[in-house]
CSV table of C-alpha atoms and ligand atoms in Angstrom, one decimal:
chain,number,residue,atom,x,y,z
A,12,MET,CA,-1.0,-11.7,5.0
A,13,MET,CA,-1.0,-15.0,6.7
A,14,ALA,CA,-2.9,-15.0,9.9
A,15,ILE,CA,-5.6,-16.9,11.7
A,16,LEU,CA,-8.7,-17.2,9.6
A,17,ASN,CA,-12.0,-15.7,10.5
A,18,ARG,CA,-14.8,-18.0,9.4
A,19,LYS,CA,-17.2,-15.1,9.5
A,20,ALA,CA,-15.2,-13.2,6.8
A,21,SER,CA,-17.6,-13.2,4.0
A,22,LEU,CA,-16.1,-12.3,0.7
A,23,ILE,CA,-17.3,-12.5,-2.8
A,24,VAL,CA,-14.5,-12.9,-5.2
A,25,LEU,CA,-15.1,-13.0,-8.9
A,26,ALA,CA,-11.9,-14.1,-10.3
A,27,ALA,CA,-10.9,-15.1,-13.7
A,28,ASN,CA,-7.4,-16.3,-14.3
A,29,PHE,CA,-5.9,-15.2,-17.6
A,30,ALA,CA,-2.5,-16.7,-17.8
A,31,VAL,CA,-0.5,-14.8,-15.2
A,32,VAL,CA,-2.7,-12.0,-14.4
A,33,VAL,CA,-5.8,-12.5,-12.3
A,34,ILE,CA,-8.4,-9.9,-12.9
A,35,VAL,CA,-10.7,-9.2,-10.0
A,36,LEU,CA,-13.7,-7.0,-10.2
A,37,VAL,CA,-13.2,-4.7,-7.3
A,38,PHE,CA,-16.2,-3.4,-5.4
A,39,HIS,CA,-16.0,0.4,-5.3
A,40,SER,CA,-17.4,2.2,-2.4
A,41,HIS,CA,-20.2,4.5,-3.3
A,42,THR,CA,-19.5,6.9,-0.5
A,43,SER,CA,-19.9,10.4,-1.7
A,44,TYR,CA,-16.9,12.6,-1.5
A,45,HIS,CA,-16.5,16.2,-1.1
A,46,LYS,CA,-14.1,18.0,-3.4
A,47,GLU,CA,-13.0,20.6,-0.9
A,48,GLN,CA,-9.4,20.2,0.1
A,49,LEU,CA,-7.9,20.5,3.5
A,50,HIS,CA,-7.6,24.3,3.6
A,51,LEU,CA,-11.3,24.7,2.9
A,52,CYS,CA,-12.5,22.8,5.8
A,53,PRO,CA,-15.7,24.3,7.3
A,54,SER,CA,-16.8,22.5,10.4
A,55,VAL,CA,-20.4,23.0,9.4
A,56,HIS,CA,-19.9,19.9,7.2
A,57,VAL,CA,-19.6,17.6,10.2
A,58,GLY,CA,-22.3,15.0,10.0
A,59,VAL,CA,-22.4,14.7,6.3
A,60,THR,CA,-21.7,11.3,4.7
A,61,TRP,CA,-18.0,11.9,4.1
A,62,ILE,CA,-15.4,13.3,6.3
A,63,ASN,CA,-12.0,13.4,4.6
A,64,ASP,CA,-10.8,16.9,4.0
A,65,ILE,CA,-13.6,18.2,6.1
A,66,LYS,CA,-12.6,17.5,9.6
A,67,ALA,CA,-9.2,17.8,11.2
A,68,THR,CA,-7.6,14.5,11.8
A,69,GLU,CA,-7.1,15.1,15.5
A,70,SER,CA,-10.9,15.3,16.0
A,71,MET,CA,-11.9,12.3,13.9
A,72,THR,CA,-13.7,9.5,15.7
A,73,ALA,CA,-12.8,5.8,15.2
A,74,GLU,CA,-15.9,5.3,13.1
A,75,GLU,CA,-14.9,8.2,10.8
A,76,ILE,CA,-11.4,6.9,10.6
A,77,TYR,CA,-12.6,3.5,9.4
A,78,ARG,CA,-14.9,5.1,6.9
A,79,TYR,CA,-11.9,7.0,5.6
A,80,LEU,CA,-9.7,3.9,5.4
A,81,HIS,CA,-12.3,1.9,3.5
A,82,TRP,CA,-13.1,4.7,1.1
A,83,THR,CA,-11.8,4.7,-2.4
A,84,ASN,CA,-12.0,7.0,-5.3
A,85,SER,CA,-14.3,5.2,-7.7
A,86,THR,CA,-13.4,7.2,-10.7
A,87,SER,CA,-9.7,7.5,-10.4
A,88,CYS,CA,-8.7,4.3,-12.2
A,89,GLN,CA,-10.7,2.4,-14.8
A,90,THR,CA,-8.5,-0.7,-14.9
A,91,ALA,CA,-7.2,-1.8,-11.5
A,92,ILE,CA,-5.7,-5.3,-11.9
A,93,ASP,CA,-4.5,-7.6,-9.2
A,94,PHE,CA,-1.0,-8.9,-9.6
A,95,GLY,CA,0.0,-11.9,-7.5
A,96,LEU,CA,-3.4,-13.0,-6.5
A,97,ARG,CA,-3.8,-16.6,-5.4
A,98,ILE,CA,-6.7,-18.2,-3.7
A,99,LEU,CA,-5.5,-19.8,-0.4
A,100,LYS,CA,-7.4,-22.6,1.3
A,101,ASN,CA,-6.7,-22.9,4.9
A,102,ASP,CA,-8.7,-24.7,7.6
A,103,GLY,CA,-11.6,-25.1,5.2
A,104,VAL,CA,-11.7,-21.3,4.6
A,105,ILE,CA,-11.0,-19.9,1.1
A,106,ALA,CA,-9.7,-16.4,0.7
A,107,PRO,CA,-7.5,-14.4,-1.7
A,108,ASP,CA,-3.9,-13.6,-0.7
A,109,GLY,CA,-0.7,-12.2,-2.2
A,110,TYR,CA,-2.4,-9.5,-4.3
A,111,THR,CA,-1.5,-6.0,-5.1
A,112,ALA,CA,-3.7,-3.7,-7.2
A,113,VAL,CA,-1.9,-2.0,-10.1
A,114,CYS,CA,-3.6,0.6,-12.2
A,115,LEU,CA,-3.2,-0.2,-15.9
A,116,ASP,CA,-4.9,3.0,-17.3
A,117,GLN,CA,-2.8,4.2,-20.2
A,118,SER,CA,-0.9,7.1,-18.8
A,119,ILE,CA,-0.1,5.5,-15.5
A,120,SER,CA,0.4,1.8,-16.4
A,121,PRO,CA,3.8,0.2,-16.2
A,122,VAL,CA,5.1,-0.3,-19.7
A,123,PHE,CA,5.2,-3.9,-20.7
A,124,ASN,CA,8.8,-5.1,-20.9
A,125,ASN,CA,10.2,-1.8,-19.7
A,126,CYS,CA,9.3,-1.2,-16.1
A,127,LEU,CA,10.7,-1.1,-12.6
A,128,VAL,CA,9.2,-2.5,-9.4
A,129,TYR,CA,10.3,-2.2,-5.8
A,130,SER,CA,8.7,-4.8,-3.6
A,131,PHE,CA,9.3,-4.6,0.2
A,132,GLY,CA,8.2,-7.4,2.5
A,133,ILE,CA,8.2,-10.8,0.8
A,134,HIS,CA,7.7,-13.3,3.6
A,135,ASN,CA,8.6,-16.1,1.2
A,136,GLN,CA,5.6,-15.3,-0.9
A,137,TRP,CA,6.7,-14.4,-4.4
A,138,THR,CA,3.5,-14.3,-6.4
A,139,PHE,CA,3.4,-10.5,-6.8
A,140,ASP,CA,7.0,-10.3,-7.7
A,141,GLU,CA,6.7,-13.1,-10.2
A,142,ASP,CA,3.6,-11.6,-11.9
A,143,MET,CA,5.4,-8.3,-12.3
A,144,ALA,CA,8.4,-10.1,-13.7
A,145,ASP,CA,6.1,-11.9,-16.2
A,146,PHE,CA,4.9,-8.4,-17.2
A,147,GLY,CA,8.5,-7.7,-18.1
A,148,CYS,CA,9.4,-5.5,-15.2
A,149,HIS,CA,12.7,-5.7,-13.3
A,150,VAL,CA,11.7,-6.4,-9.7
A,151,TYR,CA,13.9,-5.5,-6.8
A,152,SER,CA,12.6,-7.5,-3.8
A,153,PHE,CA,13.5,-6.7,-0.2
A,154,ASP,CA,13.1,-8.6,3.0
A,155,PRO,CA,15.5,-8.7,6.0
A,156,SER,CA,13.5,-11.3,7.9
A,157,MET,CA,14.0,-14.3,5.6
A,158,ASN,CA,17.5,-15.3,6.6
A,159,VAL,CA,18.5,-15.3,2.9
A,160,GLY,CA,21.4,-13.3,1.5
A,161,ASN,CA,21.3,-11.1,-1.6
A,162,HIS,CA,20.7,-13.1,-4.7
A,163,ASN,CA,19.1,-13.1,-8.1
A,164,ARG,CA,16.0,-15.3,-7.9
A,165,SER,CA,15.5,-15.2,-11.6
A,166,GLU,CA,16.7,-13.1,-14.6
A,167,ARG,CA,14.3,-10.3,-13.5
A,168,ILE,CA,13.9,-10.7,-9.8
A,169,HIS,CA,16.7,-9.3,-7.6
A,170,PHE,CA,16.6,-10.0,-3.9
A,171,TYR,CA,18.2,-8.0,-1.1
A,172,ASP,CA,18.4,-8.7,2.6
A,173,ILE,CA,17.4,-5.2,3.6
A,174,GLY,CA,14.4,-3.6,5.2
A,175,LEU,CA,12.7,-0.3,4.4
A,176,ASP,CA,12.6,2.2,7.3
A,177,GLY,CA,12.5,5.9,8.1
A,178,LYS,CA,16.2,6.0,8.7
A,179,ASN,CA,19.4,4.1,8.0
A,180,ARG,CA,20.1,1.9,11.0
A,181,LEU,CA,20.2,-1.6,12.4
A,182,HIS,CA,16.8,-2.6,13.6
A,183,PRO,CA,16.8,-2.1,17.4
A,184,THR,CA,15.5,-5.6,18.4
A,185,THR,CA,16.3,-7.8,15.4
A,186,GLY,CA,19.6,-6.3,14.2
A,187,TRP,CA,18.3,-6.3,10.6
A,188,LYS,CA,19.8,-3.9,8.1
A,189,MET,CA,17.3,-1.1,7.6
A,190,ARG,CA,17.5,1.6,5.0
A,191,THR,CA,15.5,4.6,3.7
A,192,ALA,CA,14.1,4.3,0.2
A,193,SER,CA,16.5,7.0,-1.1
A,194,SER,CA,19.5,5.1,0.2
A,195,ILE,CA,18.3,1.9,-1.4
A,196,TYR,CA,17.6,3.7,-4.7
A,197,HIS,CA,21.1,5.2,-4.6
A,198,MET,CA,22.6,1.8,-3.9
A,199,LEU,CA,20.9,0.4,-7.0
A,200,THR,CA,21.6,3.1,-9.5
A,201,SER,CA,24.4,1.1,-11.1
A,202,GLN,CA,21.7,-1.6,-11.8
A,203,HIS,CA,18.7,0.4,-12.9
A,204,GLY,CA,20.0,3.8,-13.7
A,205,ALA,CA,20.1,7.1,-11.7
A,206,THR,CA,16.9,8.6,-13.1
A,207,THR,CA,14.5,5.7,-13.7
A,208,ILE,CA,11.1,6.1,-12.3
A,209,ILE,CA,9.8,3.2,-10.1
A,210,ASP,CA,6.5,2.1,-11.8
A,211,VAL,CA,5.2,0.3,-8.7
A,212,LEU,CA,6.5,0.5,-5.1
A,213,LYS,CA,4.8,-2.1,-2.9
A,214,MET,CA,5.2,-2.5,0.8
A,215,ASP,CA,3.9,-4.9,3.3
A,216,ILE,CA,6.4,-4.3,6.1
A,217,GLU,CA,4.6,-4.8,9.4
A,218,PHE,CA,4.3,-1.3,10.8
A,219,SER,CA,7.5,0.1,9.4
A,220,GLU,CA,5.3,1.8,6.8
A,221,TRP,CA,4.4,4.4,9.5
A,222,ASP,CA,8.1,5.5,9.6
A,223,ALA,CA,9.0,4.9,6.0
A,224,ILE,CA,6.1,6.9,4.3
A,225,PRO,CA,6.8,10.2,6.2
A,226,GLN,CA,10.5,9.9,5.3
A,227,MET,CA,9.7,9.3,1.7
A,228,LEU,CA,7.3,12.3,1.6
A,229,GLN,CA,9.7,14.6,3.4
A,230,SER,CA,12.6,13.8,1.2
A,231,GLY,CA,10.5,14.2,-2.0
A,232,PHE,CA,11.3,10.6,-3.0
A,233,LEU,CA,7.7,9.6,-3.4
A,234,THR,CA,6.7,12.6,-5.5
A,235,ASP,CA,9.9,12.5,-7.6
A,236,LYS,CA,10.5,8.8,-8.1
A,237,VAL,CA,7.3,6.8,-7.6
A,238,LYS,CA,4.4,6.4,-10.1
A,239,GLN,CA,2.3,3.9,-8.1
A,240,LEU,CA,2.3,3.1,-4.5
A,241,ALA,CA,0.7,0.1,-2.8
A,242,VAL,CA,0.8,-0.3,1.0
A,243,GLU,CA,-0.6,-2.8,3.4
A,244,ILE,CA,-1.3,-0.6,6.4
A,245,HIS,CA,-1.3,-2.2,9.9
A,246,PHE,CA,-2.9,-1.5,13.3
A,247,ASN,CA,-3.0,-3.4,16.5
A,248,PRO,CA,-6.4,-4.5,17.9
A,249,ASP,CA,-5.8,-2.5,21.1
A,250,ASP,CA,-4.2,0.6,19.6
A,251,PRO,CA,-5.5,3.8,21.2
A,252,LEU,CA,-7.4,6.4,19.1
A,253,GLU,CA,-4.3,8.7,19.1
A,254,ALA,CA,-2.3,6.0,17.2
A,255,PHE,CA,-5.0,5.7,14.6
A,256,ARG,CA,-5.2,9.5,14.2
A,257,HIS,CA,-1.4,9.8,13.9
A,258,ARG,CA,-1.4,7.2,11.1
A,259,VAL,CA,-4.4,8.6,9.3
A,260,GLN,CA,-2.6,12.0,9.2
A,261,ILE,CA,0.3,10.3,7.4
A,262,LEU,CA,-2.1,9.0,4.8
A,263,ARG,CA,-3.8,12.4,4.5
A,264,ASN,CA,-0.4,14.0,3.9
A,265,LEU,CA,0.3,11.5,1.2
A,266,GLU,CA,-3.1,12.4,-0.4
A,267,ALA,CA,-2.8,16.1,0.1
A,268,THR,CA,-2.6,18.2,-3.0
A,269,SER,CA,-1.2,21.5,-1.7
A,270,GLN,CA,2.3,22.7,-2.7
A,271,ASN,CA,3.7,22.2,0.8
A,272,ARG,CA,6.6,20.0,1.1
A,273,GLY,CA,5.4,16.7,2.5
A,274,ALA,CA,2.1,16.8,0.5
A,275,GLY,CA,2.3,13.8,-1.8
A,276,GLY,CA,-0.5,14.5,-4.3
A,277,PHE,CA,-1.2,10.7,-4.5
A,278,VAL,CA,-4.7,9.6,-5.6
A,279,ARG,CA,-6.2,6.6,-4.1
A,280,PHE,CA,-7.7,4.0,-6.5
A,281,SER,CA,-8.1,1.0,-4.3
A,282,SER,CA,-8.8,0.1,-0.7
A,283,ARG,CA,-9.5,-3.4,0.4
A,284,PRO,CA,-9.4,-5.0,3.8
A,285,ASN,CA,-7.1,-8.0,4.3
A,286,PRO,CA,-9.7,-10.7,4.7
A,287,TRP,CA,-7.3,-12.6,7.1
A,288,LEU,CA,-7.1,-9.7,9.6
A,289,LYS,CA,-10.6,-9.1,10.9
A,290,ARG,CA,-10.5,-8.5,14.6
A,291,PRO,CA,-12.5,-7.0,17.5
A,292,LEU,CA,-11.1,-3.5,18.0
A,293,LYS,CA,-10.7,-1.5,21.2
A,294,VAL,CA,-11.4,1.9,19.6
A,295,LEU,CA,-14.7,0.5,18.2
A,296,GLY,CA,-15.8,-0.8,21.6
A,297,GLY,CA,-15.1,-4.3,20.6
A,298,ARG,CA,-16.8,-4.3,17.2
A,299,GLU,CA,-14.9,-6.1,14.5
A,300,ASP,CA,-13.1,-4.3,11.7
A,301,TYR,CA,-9.7,-4.9,10.0
A,302,THR,CA,-6.2,-4.4,11.4
A,303,GLY,CA,-4.8,-4.7,7.9
A,304,LEU,CA,-5.9,-3.0,4.7
A,305,GLU,CA,-4.3,-2.8,1.3
A,306,LEU,CA,-4.4,0.7,-0.2
A,307,ALA,CA,-3.1,1.7,-3.6
A,308,TRP,CA,-2.5,5.2,-5.1
A,309,TYR,CA,-1.0,6.7,-8.1
A,310,ASN,CA,1.1,9.9,-8.4
A,311,SER,CA,-1.3,12.5,-9.8
A,312,LYS,CA,1.7,14.1,-11.6
A,313,TYR,CA,1.7,11.2,-14.1
A,314,TYR,CA,-2.1,10.8,-14.7
B,5,LIG,C1,-10.5,11.1,-7.6
B,5,LIG,O1,-10.0,10.8,-8.9
B,5,LIG,C2,-10.0,11.8,-9.9
B,5,LIG,C3,-9.5,11.2,-11.1
B,5,LIG,O2,-10.5,10.4,-11.7
B,5,LIG,C4,-9.1,12.9,-9.4
B,5,LIG,O3,-9.1,14.0,-10.3
B,5,LIG,C5,-9.6,13.4,-8.1
B,5,LIG,O4,-8.7,14.4,-7.6
B,5,LIG,C6,-9.7,12.3,-7.1
B,5,LIG,N1,-10.2,12.8,-5.8
B,5,LIG,C7,-9.6,12.5,-4.7
B,5,LIG,C8,-10.3,13.2,-3.5
B,5,LIG,O5,-8.7,11.8,-4.5
B,6,LIG,C1,22.2,-10.1,-10.2
B,6,LIG,O1,22.4,-9.9,-11.6
B,6,LIG,C2,22.8,-8.6,-12.0
B,6,LIG,C3,22.8,-8.5,-13.5
B,6,LIG,O2,21.5,-8.5,-13.9
B,6,LIG,C4,24.2,-8.4,-11.4
B,6,LIG,O3,24.7,-7.1,-11.7
B,6,LIG,C5,24.2,-8.6,-9.9
B,6,LIG,O4,25.5,-8.5,-9.4
B,6,LIG,C6,23.6,-9.9,-9.6
B,6,LIG,N1,23.4,-10.0,-8.1
B,6,LIG,C7,23.8,-11.0,-7.4
B,6,LIG,C8,23.6,-10.8,-5.9
B,6,LIG,O5,24.4,-12.0,-7.8
């Protein structure tokens, strides 16, 4: 989340710090949303306020894609709480950082003192992991880029020098040890058990999300093992429209509700741009929008 600041980023943050958990009132988009699912997609709806599930991804414009990315389901979670939030001051600019939204509605909430968290991509910023550990969760933290070996950071925070990817391999340029979510889970069964559900899986892994998520959908790992998922998604300022569409299709598969293998049934409850990543974008003809957004979902099977 660290990046060059944009002085024009205007944010209103209403934050109240209660011990470890910082509660932020999240603005919900009021975009109207059509209930029809993918298979009901009449093209006559083109031009209405909302696009998702109406238009095929391969014909979405950049504007529609950004509307889809910024959209969130305003009724899906009553109590979305930010864990790990800190206010960073940098170059005279003040903005939030380190946060991940977790839904604490009764049926979906991690159980205090009895919960499991996987946290991918630490970048030496432990605030989320520490807040989840304060909530009583066992937190498995992964980052191959820190030059630190496996260790227990505290009684409840367990660090591994591994990256999340779509396949088991050594990273082609850096040589880091990369693993699929299933392989990592398998490796850790002696620690957390072979059937334990991951209450929150967070990833901020600099583009590897686009390989990891499809693999986790195809293998059934997300549907079977994960209750809540939070991802910082990434784009490059000069990515072509095709790259955006390809990635939006991955998110739509995650949110699809059909019985097909690869349809995740995940319900979005939060979408917020990373305030540090506002850039002029080629697909928008140079207009500014965000190259990083933090999205969060829960597995509808548990709600
Ligand atoms: C929005 O959230 C509700 C739960 O409040 C859920 O039933 C519905 O399927 C969600 N809609 C979409 C499109 O995610
Ligand atoms: C961390 O602690 C657990 C017990 O909670 C132990 O099984 C594990 O081997 C420790 N890991 C390291 C790298 O020391």
